[in-house]
Coordinates of C-alpha atoms and ligand atoms in Angstrom, one line a residue:
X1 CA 4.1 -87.9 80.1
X2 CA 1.1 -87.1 78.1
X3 CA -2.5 -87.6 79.8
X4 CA -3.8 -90.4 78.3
X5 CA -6.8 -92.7 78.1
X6 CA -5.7 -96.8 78.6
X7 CA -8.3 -99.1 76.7
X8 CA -8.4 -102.4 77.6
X9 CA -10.3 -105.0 75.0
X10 CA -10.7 -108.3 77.4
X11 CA -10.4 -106.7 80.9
X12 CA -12.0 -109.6 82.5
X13 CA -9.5 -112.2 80.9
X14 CA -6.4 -113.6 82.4
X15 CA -3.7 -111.4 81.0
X16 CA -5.3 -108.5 82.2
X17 CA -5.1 -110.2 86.0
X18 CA -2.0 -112.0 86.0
X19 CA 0.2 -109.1 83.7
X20 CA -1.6 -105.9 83.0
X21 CA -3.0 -105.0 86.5
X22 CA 0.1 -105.2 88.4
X23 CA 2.1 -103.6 85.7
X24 CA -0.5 -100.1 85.7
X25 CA -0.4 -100.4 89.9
X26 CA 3.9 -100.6 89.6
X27 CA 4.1 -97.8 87.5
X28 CA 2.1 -96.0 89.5
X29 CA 3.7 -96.6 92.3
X30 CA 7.0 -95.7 91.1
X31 CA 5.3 -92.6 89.3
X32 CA 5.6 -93.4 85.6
X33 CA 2.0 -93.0 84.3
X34 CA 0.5 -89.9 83.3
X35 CA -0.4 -87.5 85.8
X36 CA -4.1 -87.5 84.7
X37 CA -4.5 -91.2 82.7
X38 CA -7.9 -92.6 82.5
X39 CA -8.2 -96.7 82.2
X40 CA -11.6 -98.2 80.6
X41 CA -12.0 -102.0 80.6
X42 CA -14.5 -104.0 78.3
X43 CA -15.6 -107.7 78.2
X44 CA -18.6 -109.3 77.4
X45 CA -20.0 -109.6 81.1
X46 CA -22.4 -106.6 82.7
X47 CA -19.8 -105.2 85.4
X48 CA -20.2 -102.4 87.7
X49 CA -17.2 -99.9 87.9
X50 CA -17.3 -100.8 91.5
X51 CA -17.4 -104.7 90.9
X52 CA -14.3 -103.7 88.4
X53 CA -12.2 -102.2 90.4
X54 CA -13.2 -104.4 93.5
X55 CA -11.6 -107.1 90.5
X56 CA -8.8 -105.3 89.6
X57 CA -7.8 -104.6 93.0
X58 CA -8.0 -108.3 93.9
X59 CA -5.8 -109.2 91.4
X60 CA -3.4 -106.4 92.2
X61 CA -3.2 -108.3 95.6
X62 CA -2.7 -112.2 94.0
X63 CA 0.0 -110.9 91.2
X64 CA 1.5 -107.3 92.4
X65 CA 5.6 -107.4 92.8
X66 CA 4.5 -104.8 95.3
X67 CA 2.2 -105.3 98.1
X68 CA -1.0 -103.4 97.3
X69 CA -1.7 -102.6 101.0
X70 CA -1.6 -98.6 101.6
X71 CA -5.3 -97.9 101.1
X72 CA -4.8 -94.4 99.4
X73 CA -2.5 -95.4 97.0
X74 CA -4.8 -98.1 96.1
X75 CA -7.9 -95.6 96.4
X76 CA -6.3 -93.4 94.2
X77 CA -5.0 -96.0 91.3
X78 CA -8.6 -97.7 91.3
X79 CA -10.3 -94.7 90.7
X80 CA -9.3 -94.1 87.3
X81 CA -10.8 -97.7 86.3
X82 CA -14.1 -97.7 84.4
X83 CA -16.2 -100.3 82.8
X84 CA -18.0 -100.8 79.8
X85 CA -19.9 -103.2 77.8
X86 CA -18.4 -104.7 74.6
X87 CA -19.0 -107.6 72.4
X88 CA -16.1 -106.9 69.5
X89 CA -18.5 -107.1 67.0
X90 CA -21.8 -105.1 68.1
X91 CA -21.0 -101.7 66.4
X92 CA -23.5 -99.7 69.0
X93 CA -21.3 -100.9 71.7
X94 CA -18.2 -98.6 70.3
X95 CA -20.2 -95.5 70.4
X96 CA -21.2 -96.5 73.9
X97 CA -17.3 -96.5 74.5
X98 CA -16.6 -93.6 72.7
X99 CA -19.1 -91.3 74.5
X100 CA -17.8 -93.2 78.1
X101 CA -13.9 -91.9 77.2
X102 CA -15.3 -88.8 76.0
X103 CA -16.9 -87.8 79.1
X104 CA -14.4 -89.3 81.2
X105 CA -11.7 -86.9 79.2
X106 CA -14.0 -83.9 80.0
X107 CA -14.3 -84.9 83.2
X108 CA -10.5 -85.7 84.1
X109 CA -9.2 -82.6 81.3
X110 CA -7.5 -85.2 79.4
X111 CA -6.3 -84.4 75.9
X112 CA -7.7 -87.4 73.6
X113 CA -4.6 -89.4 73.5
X114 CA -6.0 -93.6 73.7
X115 CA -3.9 -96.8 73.5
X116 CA -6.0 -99.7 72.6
X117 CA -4.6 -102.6 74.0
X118 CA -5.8 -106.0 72.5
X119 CA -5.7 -108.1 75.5
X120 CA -7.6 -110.3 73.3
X121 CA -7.6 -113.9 70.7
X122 CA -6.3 -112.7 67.6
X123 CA -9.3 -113.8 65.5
X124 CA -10.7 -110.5 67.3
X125 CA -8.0 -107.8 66.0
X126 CA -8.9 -107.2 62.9
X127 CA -12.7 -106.5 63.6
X128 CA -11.3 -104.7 66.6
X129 CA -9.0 -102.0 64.9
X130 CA -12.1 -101.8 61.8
X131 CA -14.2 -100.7 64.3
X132 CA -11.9 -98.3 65.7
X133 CA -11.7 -96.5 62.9
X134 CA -15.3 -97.1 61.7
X135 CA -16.9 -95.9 64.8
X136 CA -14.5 -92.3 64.9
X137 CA -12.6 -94.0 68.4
X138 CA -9.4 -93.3 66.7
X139 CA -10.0 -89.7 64.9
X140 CA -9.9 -87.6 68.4
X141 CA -7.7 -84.6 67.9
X142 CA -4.5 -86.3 69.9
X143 CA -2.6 -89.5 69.5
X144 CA -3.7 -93.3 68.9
X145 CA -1.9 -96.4 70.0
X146 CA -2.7 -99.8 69.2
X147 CA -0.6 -102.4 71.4
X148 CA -1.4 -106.1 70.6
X149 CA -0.4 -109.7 71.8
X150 CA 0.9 -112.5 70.2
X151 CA 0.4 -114.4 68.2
X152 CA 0.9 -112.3 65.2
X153 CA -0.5 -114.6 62.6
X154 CA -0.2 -117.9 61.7
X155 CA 2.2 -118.3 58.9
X156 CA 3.7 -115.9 57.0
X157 CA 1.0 -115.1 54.6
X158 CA -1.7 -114.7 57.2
X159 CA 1.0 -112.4 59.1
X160 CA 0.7 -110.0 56.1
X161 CA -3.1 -110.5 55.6
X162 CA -3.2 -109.5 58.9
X163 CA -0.9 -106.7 59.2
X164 CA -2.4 -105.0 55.9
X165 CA -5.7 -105.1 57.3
X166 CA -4.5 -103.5 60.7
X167 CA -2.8 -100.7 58.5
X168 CA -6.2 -99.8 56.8
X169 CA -6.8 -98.6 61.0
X170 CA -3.1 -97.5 62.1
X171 CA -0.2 -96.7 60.6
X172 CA 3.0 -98.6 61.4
X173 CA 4.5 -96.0 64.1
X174 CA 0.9 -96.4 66.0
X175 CA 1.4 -100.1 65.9
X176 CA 3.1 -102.0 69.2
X177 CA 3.4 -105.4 69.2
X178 CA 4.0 -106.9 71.9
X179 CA 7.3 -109.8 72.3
X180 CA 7.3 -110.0 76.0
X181 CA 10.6 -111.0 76.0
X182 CA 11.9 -107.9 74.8
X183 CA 10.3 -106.9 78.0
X184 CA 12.6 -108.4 79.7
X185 CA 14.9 -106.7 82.4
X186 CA 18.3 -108.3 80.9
X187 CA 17.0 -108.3 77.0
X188 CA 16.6 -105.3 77.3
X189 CA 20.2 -104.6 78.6
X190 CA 22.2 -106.6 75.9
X191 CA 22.1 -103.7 74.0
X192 CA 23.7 -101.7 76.1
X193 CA 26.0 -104.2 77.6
X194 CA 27.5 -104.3 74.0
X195 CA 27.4 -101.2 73.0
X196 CA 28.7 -99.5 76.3
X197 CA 31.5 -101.5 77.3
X198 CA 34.4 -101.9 74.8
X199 CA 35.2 -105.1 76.4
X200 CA 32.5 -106.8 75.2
X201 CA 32.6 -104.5 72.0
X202 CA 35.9 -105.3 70.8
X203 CA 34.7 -109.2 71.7
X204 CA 31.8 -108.9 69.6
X205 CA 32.6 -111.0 66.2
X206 CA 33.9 -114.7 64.9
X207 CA 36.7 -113.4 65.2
X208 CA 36.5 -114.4 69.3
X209 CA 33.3 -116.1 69.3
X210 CA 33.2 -119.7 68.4
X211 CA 29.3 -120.4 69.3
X212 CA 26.1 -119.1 70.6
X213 CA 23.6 -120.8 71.9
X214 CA 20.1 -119.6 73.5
X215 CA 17.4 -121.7 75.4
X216 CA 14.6 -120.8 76.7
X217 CA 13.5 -124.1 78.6
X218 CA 9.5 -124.5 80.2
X219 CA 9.1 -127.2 82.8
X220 CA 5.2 -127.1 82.4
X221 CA 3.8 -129.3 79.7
X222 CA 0.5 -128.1 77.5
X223 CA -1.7 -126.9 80.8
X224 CA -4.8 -125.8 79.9
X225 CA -3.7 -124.6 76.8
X226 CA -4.2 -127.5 74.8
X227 CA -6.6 -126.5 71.8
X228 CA -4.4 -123.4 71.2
X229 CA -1.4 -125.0 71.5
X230 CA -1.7 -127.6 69.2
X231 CA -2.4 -126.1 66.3
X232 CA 0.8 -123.9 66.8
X233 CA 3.5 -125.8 68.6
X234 CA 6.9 -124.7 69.8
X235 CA 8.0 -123.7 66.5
X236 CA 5.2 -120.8 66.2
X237 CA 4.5 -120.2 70.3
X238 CA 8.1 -119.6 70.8
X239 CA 10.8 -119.9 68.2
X240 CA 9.4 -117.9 65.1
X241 CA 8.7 -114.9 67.9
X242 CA 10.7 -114.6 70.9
X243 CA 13.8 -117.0 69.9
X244 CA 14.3 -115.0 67.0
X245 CA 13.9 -111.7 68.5
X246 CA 16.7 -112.7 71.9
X247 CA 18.6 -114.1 68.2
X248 CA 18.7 -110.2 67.3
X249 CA 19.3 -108.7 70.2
X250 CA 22.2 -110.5 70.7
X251 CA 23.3 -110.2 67.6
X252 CA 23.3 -106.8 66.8
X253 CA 26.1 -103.9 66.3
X254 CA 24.8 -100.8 66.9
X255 CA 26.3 -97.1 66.5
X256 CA 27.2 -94.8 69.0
X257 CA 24.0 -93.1 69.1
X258 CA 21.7 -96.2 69.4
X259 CA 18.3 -94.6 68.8
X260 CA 15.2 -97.1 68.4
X261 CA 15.5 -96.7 64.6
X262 CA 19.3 -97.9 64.9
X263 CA 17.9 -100.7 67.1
X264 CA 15.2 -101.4 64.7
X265 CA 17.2 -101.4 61.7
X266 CA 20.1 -103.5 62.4
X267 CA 17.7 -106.1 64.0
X268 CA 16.4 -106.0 60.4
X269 CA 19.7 -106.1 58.9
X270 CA 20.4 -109.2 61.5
X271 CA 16.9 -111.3 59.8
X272 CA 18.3 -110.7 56.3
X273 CA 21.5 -111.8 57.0
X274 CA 20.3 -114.8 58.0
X275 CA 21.0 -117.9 56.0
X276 CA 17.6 -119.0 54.6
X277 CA 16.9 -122.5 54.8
X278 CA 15.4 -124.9 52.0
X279 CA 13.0 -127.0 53.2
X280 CA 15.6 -130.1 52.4
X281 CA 17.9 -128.6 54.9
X282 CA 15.6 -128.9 57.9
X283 CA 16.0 -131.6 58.5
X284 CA 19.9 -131.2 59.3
X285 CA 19.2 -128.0 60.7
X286 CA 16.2 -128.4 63.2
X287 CA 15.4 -130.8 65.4
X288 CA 11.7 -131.7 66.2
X289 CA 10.8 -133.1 69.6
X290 CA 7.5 -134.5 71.4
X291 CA 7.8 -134.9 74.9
X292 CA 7.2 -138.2 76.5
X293 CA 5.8 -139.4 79.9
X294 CA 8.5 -138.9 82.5
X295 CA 9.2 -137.3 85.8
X296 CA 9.8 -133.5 86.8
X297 CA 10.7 -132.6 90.1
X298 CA 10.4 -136.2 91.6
X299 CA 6.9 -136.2 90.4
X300 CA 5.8 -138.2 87.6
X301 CA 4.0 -136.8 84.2
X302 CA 2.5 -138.3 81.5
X303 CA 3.3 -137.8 78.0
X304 CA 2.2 -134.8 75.1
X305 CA -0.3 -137.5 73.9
X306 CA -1.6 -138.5 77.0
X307 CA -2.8 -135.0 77.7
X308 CA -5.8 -134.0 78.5
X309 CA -8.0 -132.2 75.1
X310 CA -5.2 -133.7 72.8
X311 CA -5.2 -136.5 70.3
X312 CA -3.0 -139.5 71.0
X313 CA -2.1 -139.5 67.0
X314 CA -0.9 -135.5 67.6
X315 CA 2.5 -135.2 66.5
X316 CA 2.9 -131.8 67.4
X317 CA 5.8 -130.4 68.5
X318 CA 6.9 -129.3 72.0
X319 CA 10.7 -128.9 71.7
X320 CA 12.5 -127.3 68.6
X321 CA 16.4 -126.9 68.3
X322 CA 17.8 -125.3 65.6
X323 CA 21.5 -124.3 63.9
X324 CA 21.0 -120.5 62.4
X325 CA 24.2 -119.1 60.6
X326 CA 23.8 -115.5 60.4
X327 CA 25.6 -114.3 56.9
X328 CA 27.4 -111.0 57.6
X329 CA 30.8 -109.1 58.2
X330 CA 30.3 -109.5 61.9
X331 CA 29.1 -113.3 62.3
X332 CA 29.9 -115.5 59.3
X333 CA 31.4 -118.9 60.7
X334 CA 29.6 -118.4 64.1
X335 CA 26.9 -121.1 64.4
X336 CA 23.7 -119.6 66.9
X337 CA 21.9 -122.6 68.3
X338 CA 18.6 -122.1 69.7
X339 CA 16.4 -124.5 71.6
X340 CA 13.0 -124.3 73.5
X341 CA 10.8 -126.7 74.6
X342 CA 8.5 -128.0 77.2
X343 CA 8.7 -130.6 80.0
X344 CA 12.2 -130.1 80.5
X345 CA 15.1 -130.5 83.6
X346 CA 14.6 -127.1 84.2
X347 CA 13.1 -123.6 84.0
X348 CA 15.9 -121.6 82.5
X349 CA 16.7 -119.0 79.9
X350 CA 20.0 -117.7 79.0
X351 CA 22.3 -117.1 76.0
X352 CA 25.6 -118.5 76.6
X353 CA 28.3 -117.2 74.4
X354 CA 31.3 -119.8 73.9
X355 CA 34.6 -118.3 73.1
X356 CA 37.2 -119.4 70.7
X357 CA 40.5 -121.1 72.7
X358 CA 43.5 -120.2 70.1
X359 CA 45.8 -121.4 72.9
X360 CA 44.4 -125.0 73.2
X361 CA 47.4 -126.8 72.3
X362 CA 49.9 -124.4 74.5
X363 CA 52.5 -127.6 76.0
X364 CA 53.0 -125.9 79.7
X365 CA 49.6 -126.6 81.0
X366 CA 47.5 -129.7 81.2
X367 CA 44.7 -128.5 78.9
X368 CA 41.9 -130.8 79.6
X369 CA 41.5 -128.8 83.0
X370 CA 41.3 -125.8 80.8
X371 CA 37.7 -124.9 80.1
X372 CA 36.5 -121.9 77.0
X373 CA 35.6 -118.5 78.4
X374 CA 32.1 -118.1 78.8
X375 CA 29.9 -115.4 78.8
X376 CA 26.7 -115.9 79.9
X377 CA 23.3 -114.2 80.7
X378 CA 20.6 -115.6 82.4
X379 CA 17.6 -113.8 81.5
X380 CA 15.1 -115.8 83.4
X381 CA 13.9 -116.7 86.1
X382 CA 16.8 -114.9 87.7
X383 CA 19.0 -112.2 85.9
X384 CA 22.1 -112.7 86.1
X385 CA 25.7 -111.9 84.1
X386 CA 28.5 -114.5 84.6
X387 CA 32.0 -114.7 83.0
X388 CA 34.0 -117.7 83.1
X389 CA 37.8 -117.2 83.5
X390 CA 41.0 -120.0 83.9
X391 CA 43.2 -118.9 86.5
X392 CA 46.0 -121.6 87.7
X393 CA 45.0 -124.0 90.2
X394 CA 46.8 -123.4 93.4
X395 CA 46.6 -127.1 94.4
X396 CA 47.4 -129.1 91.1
X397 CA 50.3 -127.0 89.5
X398 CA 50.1 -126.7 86.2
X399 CA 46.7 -127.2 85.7
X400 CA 44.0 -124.5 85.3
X401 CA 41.0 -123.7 87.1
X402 CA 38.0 -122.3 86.3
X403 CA 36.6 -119.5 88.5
X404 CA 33.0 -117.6 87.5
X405 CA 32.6 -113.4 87.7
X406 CA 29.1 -113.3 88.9
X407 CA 26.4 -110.2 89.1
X408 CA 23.0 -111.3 89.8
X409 CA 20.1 -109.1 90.5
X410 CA 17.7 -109.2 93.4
X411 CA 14.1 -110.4 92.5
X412 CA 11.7 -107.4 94.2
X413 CA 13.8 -104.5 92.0
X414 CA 13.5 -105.5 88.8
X415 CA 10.6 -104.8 87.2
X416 CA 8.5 -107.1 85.3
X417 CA 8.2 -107.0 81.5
X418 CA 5.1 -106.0 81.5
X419 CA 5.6 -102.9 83.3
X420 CA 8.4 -101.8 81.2
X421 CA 6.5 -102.6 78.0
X422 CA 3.5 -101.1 79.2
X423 CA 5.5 -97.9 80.5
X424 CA 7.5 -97.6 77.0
X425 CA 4.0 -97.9 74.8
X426 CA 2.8 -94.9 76.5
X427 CA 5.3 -93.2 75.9
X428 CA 5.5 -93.8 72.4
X429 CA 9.0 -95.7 72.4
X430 CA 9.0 -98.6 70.3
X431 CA 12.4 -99.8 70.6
X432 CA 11.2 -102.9 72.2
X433 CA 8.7 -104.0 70.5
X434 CA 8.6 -106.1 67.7
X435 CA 8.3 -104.1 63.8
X436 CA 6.4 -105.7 61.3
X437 CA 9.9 -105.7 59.1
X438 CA 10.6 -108.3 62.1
X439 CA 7.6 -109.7 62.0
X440 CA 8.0 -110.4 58.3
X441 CA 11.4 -111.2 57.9
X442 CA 11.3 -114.1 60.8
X443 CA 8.2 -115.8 59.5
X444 CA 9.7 -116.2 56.0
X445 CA 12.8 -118.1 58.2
X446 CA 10.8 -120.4 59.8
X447 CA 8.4 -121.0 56.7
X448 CA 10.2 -123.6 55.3
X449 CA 10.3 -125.4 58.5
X450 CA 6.1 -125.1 59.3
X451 CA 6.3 -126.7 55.6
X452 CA 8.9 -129.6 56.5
X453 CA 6.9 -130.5 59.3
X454 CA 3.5 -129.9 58.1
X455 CA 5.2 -132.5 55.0
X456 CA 6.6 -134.6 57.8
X457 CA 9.6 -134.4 56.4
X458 CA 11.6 -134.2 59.8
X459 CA 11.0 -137.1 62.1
X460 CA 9.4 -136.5 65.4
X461 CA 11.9 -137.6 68.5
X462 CA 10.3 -138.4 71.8
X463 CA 11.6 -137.2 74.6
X464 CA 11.4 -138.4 78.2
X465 CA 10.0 -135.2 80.6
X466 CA 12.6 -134.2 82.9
X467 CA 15.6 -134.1 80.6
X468 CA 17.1 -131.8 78.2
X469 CA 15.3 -133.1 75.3
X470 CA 16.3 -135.7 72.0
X471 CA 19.7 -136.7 71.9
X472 CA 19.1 -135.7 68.6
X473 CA 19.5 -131.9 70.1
X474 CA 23.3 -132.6 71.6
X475 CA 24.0 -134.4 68.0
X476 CA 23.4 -131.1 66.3
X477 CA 26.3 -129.4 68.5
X478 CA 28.3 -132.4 68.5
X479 CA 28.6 -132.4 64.8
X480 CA 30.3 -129.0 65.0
X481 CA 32.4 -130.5 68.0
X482 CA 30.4 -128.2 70.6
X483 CA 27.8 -129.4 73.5
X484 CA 25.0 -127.7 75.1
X485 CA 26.1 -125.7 78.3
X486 CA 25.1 -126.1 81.8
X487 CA 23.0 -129.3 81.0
X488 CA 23.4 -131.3 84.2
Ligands
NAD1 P1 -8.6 -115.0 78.2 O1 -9.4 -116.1 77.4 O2 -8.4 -115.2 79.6 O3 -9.3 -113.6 78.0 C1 -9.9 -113.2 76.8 C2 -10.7 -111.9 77.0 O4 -11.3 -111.7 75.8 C3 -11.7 -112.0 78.0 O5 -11.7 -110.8 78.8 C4 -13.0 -112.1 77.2 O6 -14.1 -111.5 77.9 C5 -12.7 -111.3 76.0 N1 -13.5 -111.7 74.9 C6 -13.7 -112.9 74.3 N2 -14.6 -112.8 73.3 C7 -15.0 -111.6 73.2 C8 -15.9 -110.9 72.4 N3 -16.6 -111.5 71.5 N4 -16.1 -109.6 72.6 C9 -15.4 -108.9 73.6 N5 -14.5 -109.5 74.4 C10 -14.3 -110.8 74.2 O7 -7.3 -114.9 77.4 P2 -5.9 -114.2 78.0 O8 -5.1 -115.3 78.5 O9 -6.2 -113.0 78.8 O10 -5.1 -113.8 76.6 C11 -5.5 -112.7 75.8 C12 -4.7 -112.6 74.6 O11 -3.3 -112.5 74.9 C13 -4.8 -113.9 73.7 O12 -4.8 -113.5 72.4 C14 -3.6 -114.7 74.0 O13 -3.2 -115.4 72.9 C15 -2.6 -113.6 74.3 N6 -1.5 -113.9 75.2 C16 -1.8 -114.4 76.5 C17 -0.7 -114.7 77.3 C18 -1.0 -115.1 78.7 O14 0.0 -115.3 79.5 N7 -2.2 -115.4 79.2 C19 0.6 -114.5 76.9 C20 0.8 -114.1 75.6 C21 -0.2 -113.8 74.8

């Protein structure tokens, strides 16, 4: 891998601790950074590079997935971390930056590649990448990266204000925004689970496939998070970004030779195909939730309203289902149902595919004891692949039983979507990260639904904490004669 300089815009913040930290120290461990790679932090706050690292290296022992606890190792990962001043918009403090990487690329014979990464609010990006480019940070003789967190705008015209003023700094290719959920160990197998196993392959249309259906359940309410959260909701803090991008991976057919162009395209191809929605179909297509006071893991919690740093009259939402039909060769007739929320039963996502049952009404077999084949994979907290089969019931003859194929990975080897995004950035492979096509496409979706709701033209259900959200959300399946998997 090419030697590389790692700049990190709000070093001292929590992303950095909890995410960014441990990912650099994994990779290291396991050998996947640069030989020579050079890591400069900036915040706000005079630091030392000793009180720096001292930091980083506390954090590496509160969040690591491996114990930071051979002192060379550690000695030698800390001391590529520097420090440096830097208020986003104090111009003198870039060329302050720019002669620290300089030196510290003279001094460690690095060729000038940097990666900015925005661990930063995103009212800071654009002044960020103008400054970049303003201050000659990104004009060195090698490459430039610039990897950025959600959320990518607002709605989908502040998206493209923002993504054509980041373009006046980097091109598209330079660009990596970050989904961490295409991080993700098992997101980012689907692909190749699909594509490398004709089983599932030949499986693969509505042709087999009666329903998909994705959740990504929380059972944390707002935390500390309130004033961010809302203004945004579950709509914009998880459906319009990661919902839609598990809904394309999923979802995609790839050729033999899936390069991340192949990947990219078809998950574009996948966003077009999708049947757009007028804003007087949302409200038989989504379902709006608020969550309630109630009680999660025998402990009772008060209501969205009742929340510290938010308004008792909020009617934000904290729980979004929707129906998505996606219009193509491969998937017309297959109704995707996707659901996320907060202050639910449980912490849990997965994609559970449903299969069609043309045998149903066979007469030698008592068929309620017959359940669909289902393939399902949990992406989180635990990974995990499971296919439901009938075999016959050895005690009750003529009736079928259901047994489950199970492969589940153990916690400590998989790495943590962080590292893998991290390791992929520096190397320049963008497959899973999210494309401003992406970007695009999947706020023009859920437009019409910020507009609905913005309107009120959907009615806000409360639901109790602890449960699996409105009733409404079962209704939505039941109208198509489907319900919910795996809901206790
Ligand atoms: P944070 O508030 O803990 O940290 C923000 C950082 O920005 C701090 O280091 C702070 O010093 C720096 N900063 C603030 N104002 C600055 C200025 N004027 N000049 C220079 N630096 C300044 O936030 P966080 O939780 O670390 O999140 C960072 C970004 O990542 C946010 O945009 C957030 O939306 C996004 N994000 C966070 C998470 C998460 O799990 N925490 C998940 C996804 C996305």
């Amino acid at each position: 891998m090419e030697a590389t300089t790692f700049v990190l815009f709000g070093a001292t913040g929590d992303l950095a601790k909890r995410k960014i930290y441990p990912a650099l120290y994994n990779l290291f461990v396991d050998q996947k950074l640069p030989q020579s790679f050079s890591v400069i932090g900036l915040g706000r706050r005079e630091l030392s590079d000793e009180t720096f690292q001292a930091n980083v290296e506390q954090s590496l022992r509160m969040f690591s997935r491996r114990e930071a606890n051979d002192p060379a190792i550690l000695k030698n990962f800390l001391q590529a971390f520097r420090y440096s001043v830097l208020d986003v918009g104090r111009k003198e403090d870039y060329q302050k930056l720019l002669q620290l990487i300089e030196q510290r690329e003279e001094e460690l014979r690095l060729s000038p590649n940097r990666m900015f990464y925005l661990s930063v609010g995103p009212e800071f990006f654009e002044t960020i990448a103008a400054n970049i480019q303003e201050s000659g940070l990104g004009s060195a003789n090698g490459w430039k990266r610039l990897v950025i967190e959600k959320p990518f705008g607002h709605d989908l015209q502040s998206a493209r204000d923002l993504n054509q003023k980041l373009s006046k700094a980097f091109a598209e290719h330079e660009i990596f925004r970050i989904d961490h959920y295409l991080g993700k160990p098992m997101v980012q197998k689907l692909e190749v689970l699909q594509q490398s196993n004709p089983v599932l392959q030949a499986l693969w249309t509505n042709r087999y496939i009666a329903n998909v259906q994705i959740t990504a359940n929380e059972t944390v309410g707002v935390e500390e998070r309130a004033g961010y959260y809302d203004h945004v909701g579950a709509v914009r803090d998880m459906f319009q970004n990661h919902m839609l991008q598990l809904l394309m991976m999923l979802a995609i057919h790839l050729p033999n030779n899936s390069t991340s162009e192949n990947v990219r395209l078809n998950k574009k191809m996948v966003m077009e195909s999708l049947e757009p929605l007028q804003k007087e179909d949302v409200i038989s297509h989504i379902v709006r939730g608020q969550y309630g006071a109630g009680t999660i893991q025998g402990k009772p919690v008060v209501g969205y309203t009742s929340e510290p740093s938010i308004a008792e009259t909020s009617r934000n939402d904290t729980f979004i289902a929707a129906k998505l039909r996606i219009d193509d060769y491969f998937w017309r007739g297959v109704p995707f149902y996707i659901r996320t929320g907060k202050r639910m039963n449980e912490k849990s996502t997965r994609i559970v595919i449903e299969f069609k049952e043309p045998f149903k009404q066979s007469s030698w077999a008592n068929d309620d004891s017959k359940m669909p084949n289902l393939l399902v994979f949990e992406i989180s907290p635990n990974e995990g692949i499971t296919l439901q089969l009938n075999t016959r019931d050895p005690q009750h003859r003529g009736e079928f039983k259901p047994i489950q194929i199970d492969f589940h990975a153990s916690g400590d080897d998989v790495p943590e979507a962080y590292e893998n995004l991290i390791h992929d950035a520096l190397h320049g492979d963008p497959t899973f990260f999210a494309h401003w096509d992406e970007v695009e496409l999947s706020w023009k979706w859920v437009q019409p639904i910020l507009e609905a709701f913005e309107e009120n033209l959907v009615p806000l259900h409360l639901y109790a904490a602890g449960t699996y959200g409105p009733a409404e959300s079962d209704a939505l399946l039941a109208k198509d004669g489907y319900h919910w998997w795996f809901d206790a």
